[in-house]
C-alpha positions as a Python dict, from the first residue, in 0.01 Angstrom:
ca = {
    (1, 'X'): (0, 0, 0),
    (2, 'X'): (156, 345, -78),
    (3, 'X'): (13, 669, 104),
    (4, 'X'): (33, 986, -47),
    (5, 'X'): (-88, 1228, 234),
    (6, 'X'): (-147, 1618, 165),
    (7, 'X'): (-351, 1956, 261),
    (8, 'X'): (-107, 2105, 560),
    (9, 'X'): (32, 2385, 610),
    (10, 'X'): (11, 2719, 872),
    (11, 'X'): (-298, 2814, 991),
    (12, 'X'): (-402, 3092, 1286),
    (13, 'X'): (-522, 2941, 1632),
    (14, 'X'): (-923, 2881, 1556),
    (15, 'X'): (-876, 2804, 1203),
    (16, 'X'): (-961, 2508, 995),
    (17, 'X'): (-750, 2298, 785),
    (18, 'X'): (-848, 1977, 613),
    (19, 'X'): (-577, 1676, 513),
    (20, 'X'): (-665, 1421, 262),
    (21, 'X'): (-469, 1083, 230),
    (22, 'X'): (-449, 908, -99),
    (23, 'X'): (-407, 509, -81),
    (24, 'X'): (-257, 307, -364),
    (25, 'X'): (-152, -41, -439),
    (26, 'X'): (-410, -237, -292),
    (27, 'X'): (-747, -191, -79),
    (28, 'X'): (-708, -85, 256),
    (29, 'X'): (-942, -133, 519),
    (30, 'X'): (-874, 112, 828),
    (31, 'X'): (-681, 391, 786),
    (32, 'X'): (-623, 681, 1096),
    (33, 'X'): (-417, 949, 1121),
    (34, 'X'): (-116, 995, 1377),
    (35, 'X'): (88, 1296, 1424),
    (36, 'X'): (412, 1387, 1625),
    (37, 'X'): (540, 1717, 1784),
    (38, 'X'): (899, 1756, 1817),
    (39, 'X'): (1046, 1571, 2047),
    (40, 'X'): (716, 1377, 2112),
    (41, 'X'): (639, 1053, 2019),
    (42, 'X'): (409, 950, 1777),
    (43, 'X'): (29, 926, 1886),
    (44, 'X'): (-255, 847, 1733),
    (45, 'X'): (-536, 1114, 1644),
    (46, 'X'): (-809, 942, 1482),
    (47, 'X'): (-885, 639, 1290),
    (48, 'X'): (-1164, 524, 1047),
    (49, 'X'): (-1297, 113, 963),
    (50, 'X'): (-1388, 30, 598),
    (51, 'X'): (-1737, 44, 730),
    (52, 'X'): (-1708, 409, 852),
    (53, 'X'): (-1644, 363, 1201),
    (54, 'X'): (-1451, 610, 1395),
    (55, 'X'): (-1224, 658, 1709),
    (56, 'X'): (-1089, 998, 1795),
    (57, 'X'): (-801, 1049, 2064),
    (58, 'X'): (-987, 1259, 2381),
    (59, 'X'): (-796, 1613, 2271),
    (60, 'X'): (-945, 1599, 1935),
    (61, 'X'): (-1311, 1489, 1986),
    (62, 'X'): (-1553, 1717, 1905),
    (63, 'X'): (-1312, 1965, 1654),
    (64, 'X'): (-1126, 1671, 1420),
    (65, 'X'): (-1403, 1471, 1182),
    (66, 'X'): (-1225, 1167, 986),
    (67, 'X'): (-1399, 1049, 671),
    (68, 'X'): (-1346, 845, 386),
    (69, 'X'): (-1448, 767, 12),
    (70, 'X'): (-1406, 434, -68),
    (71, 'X'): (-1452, 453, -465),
    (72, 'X'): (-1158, 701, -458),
    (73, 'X'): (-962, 536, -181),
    (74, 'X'): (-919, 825, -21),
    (75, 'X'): (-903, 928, 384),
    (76, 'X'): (-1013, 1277, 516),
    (77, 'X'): (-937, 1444, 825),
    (78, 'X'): (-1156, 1794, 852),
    (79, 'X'): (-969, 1997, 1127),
    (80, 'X'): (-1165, 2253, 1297),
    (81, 'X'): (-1061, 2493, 1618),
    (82, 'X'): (-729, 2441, 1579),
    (83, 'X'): (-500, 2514, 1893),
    (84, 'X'): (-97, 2566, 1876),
    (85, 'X'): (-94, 2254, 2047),
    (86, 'X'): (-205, 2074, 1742),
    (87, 'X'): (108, 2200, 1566),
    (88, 'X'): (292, 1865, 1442),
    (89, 'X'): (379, 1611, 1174),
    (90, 'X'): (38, 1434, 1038),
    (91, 'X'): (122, 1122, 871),
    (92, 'X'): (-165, 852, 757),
    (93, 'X'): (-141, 524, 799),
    (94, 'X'): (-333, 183, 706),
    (95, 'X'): (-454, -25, 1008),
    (96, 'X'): (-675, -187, 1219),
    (97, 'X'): (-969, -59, 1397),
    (98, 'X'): (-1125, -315, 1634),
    (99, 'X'): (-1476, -239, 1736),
    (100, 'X'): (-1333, -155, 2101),
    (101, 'X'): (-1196, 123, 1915),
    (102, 'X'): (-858, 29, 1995),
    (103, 'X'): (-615, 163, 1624),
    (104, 'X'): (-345, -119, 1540),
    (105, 'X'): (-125, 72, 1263),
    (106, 'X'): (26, -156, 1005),
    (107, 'X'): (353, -100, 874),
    (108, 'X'): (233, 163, 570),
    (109, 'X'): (313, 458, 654),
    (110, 'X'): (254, 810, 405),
    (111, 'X'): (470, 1111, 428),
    (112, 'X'): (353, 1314, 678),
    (113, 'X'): (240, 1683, 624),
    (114, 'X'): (346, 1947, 828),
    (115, 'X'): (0, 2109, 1014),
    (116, 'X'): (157, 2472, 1221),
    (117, 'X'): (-96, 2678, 1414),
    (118, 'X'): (30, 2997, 1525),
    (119, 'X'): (-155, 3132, 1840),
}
């Protein structure tokens, strides 16, 4: 599977941004975005099953929508209210979403897109 992630870029605190993931090679079947600060590690932000079900890490929920359109293979995250502290790498990745809503990333990784909020 190759990821070609896109849509960041520097936005003012309050702002909106929205990052789209493009998967190739084969079909996926969850997909989630993950992001990293610098010098933090990697965490997860929100992930999506084939079916449309979503899980959302607790700092996100209620201003980050993921999506996806299965005909173009595609993955969405609509970011809304941003806050400085959302400032960080975005990278998508293919997974697994158990119905828990525990994310299990698989090793298919995009290149990640750089999201800055400025307060």
């Amino acid at each position: 599977v190759q990821l070609q992630a896109s849509g960041g870029g520097l936005v003012q605190a309050g702002g909106s941004l929205k990052l789209s993931c493009a998967a190739s090679g084969r079909s996926t079947g969850a997909m989630g975005w993950f992001r990293q600060a610098p010098g933090k590690q990697r965490e997860l932000v929100a992930g999506i099953s084939s079916g449309g079900g979503t899980a959302y890490t607790d700092s996100v929920k209620g201003r980050f929508i993921i999506s996806r359109d299965n005909i173009k293979n595609t993955v969405y995250l609509q970011m809304n209210s941003l806050k400085p502290e959302d400032t960080a790498v975005y990278y998508c990745n293919a997974g697994i979403l158990q119905a828990s809503g525990a994310y299990y990333p698989l090793p298919y990784w995009g290149v990640g897109t750089l999201v800055t909020v400025s307060s």
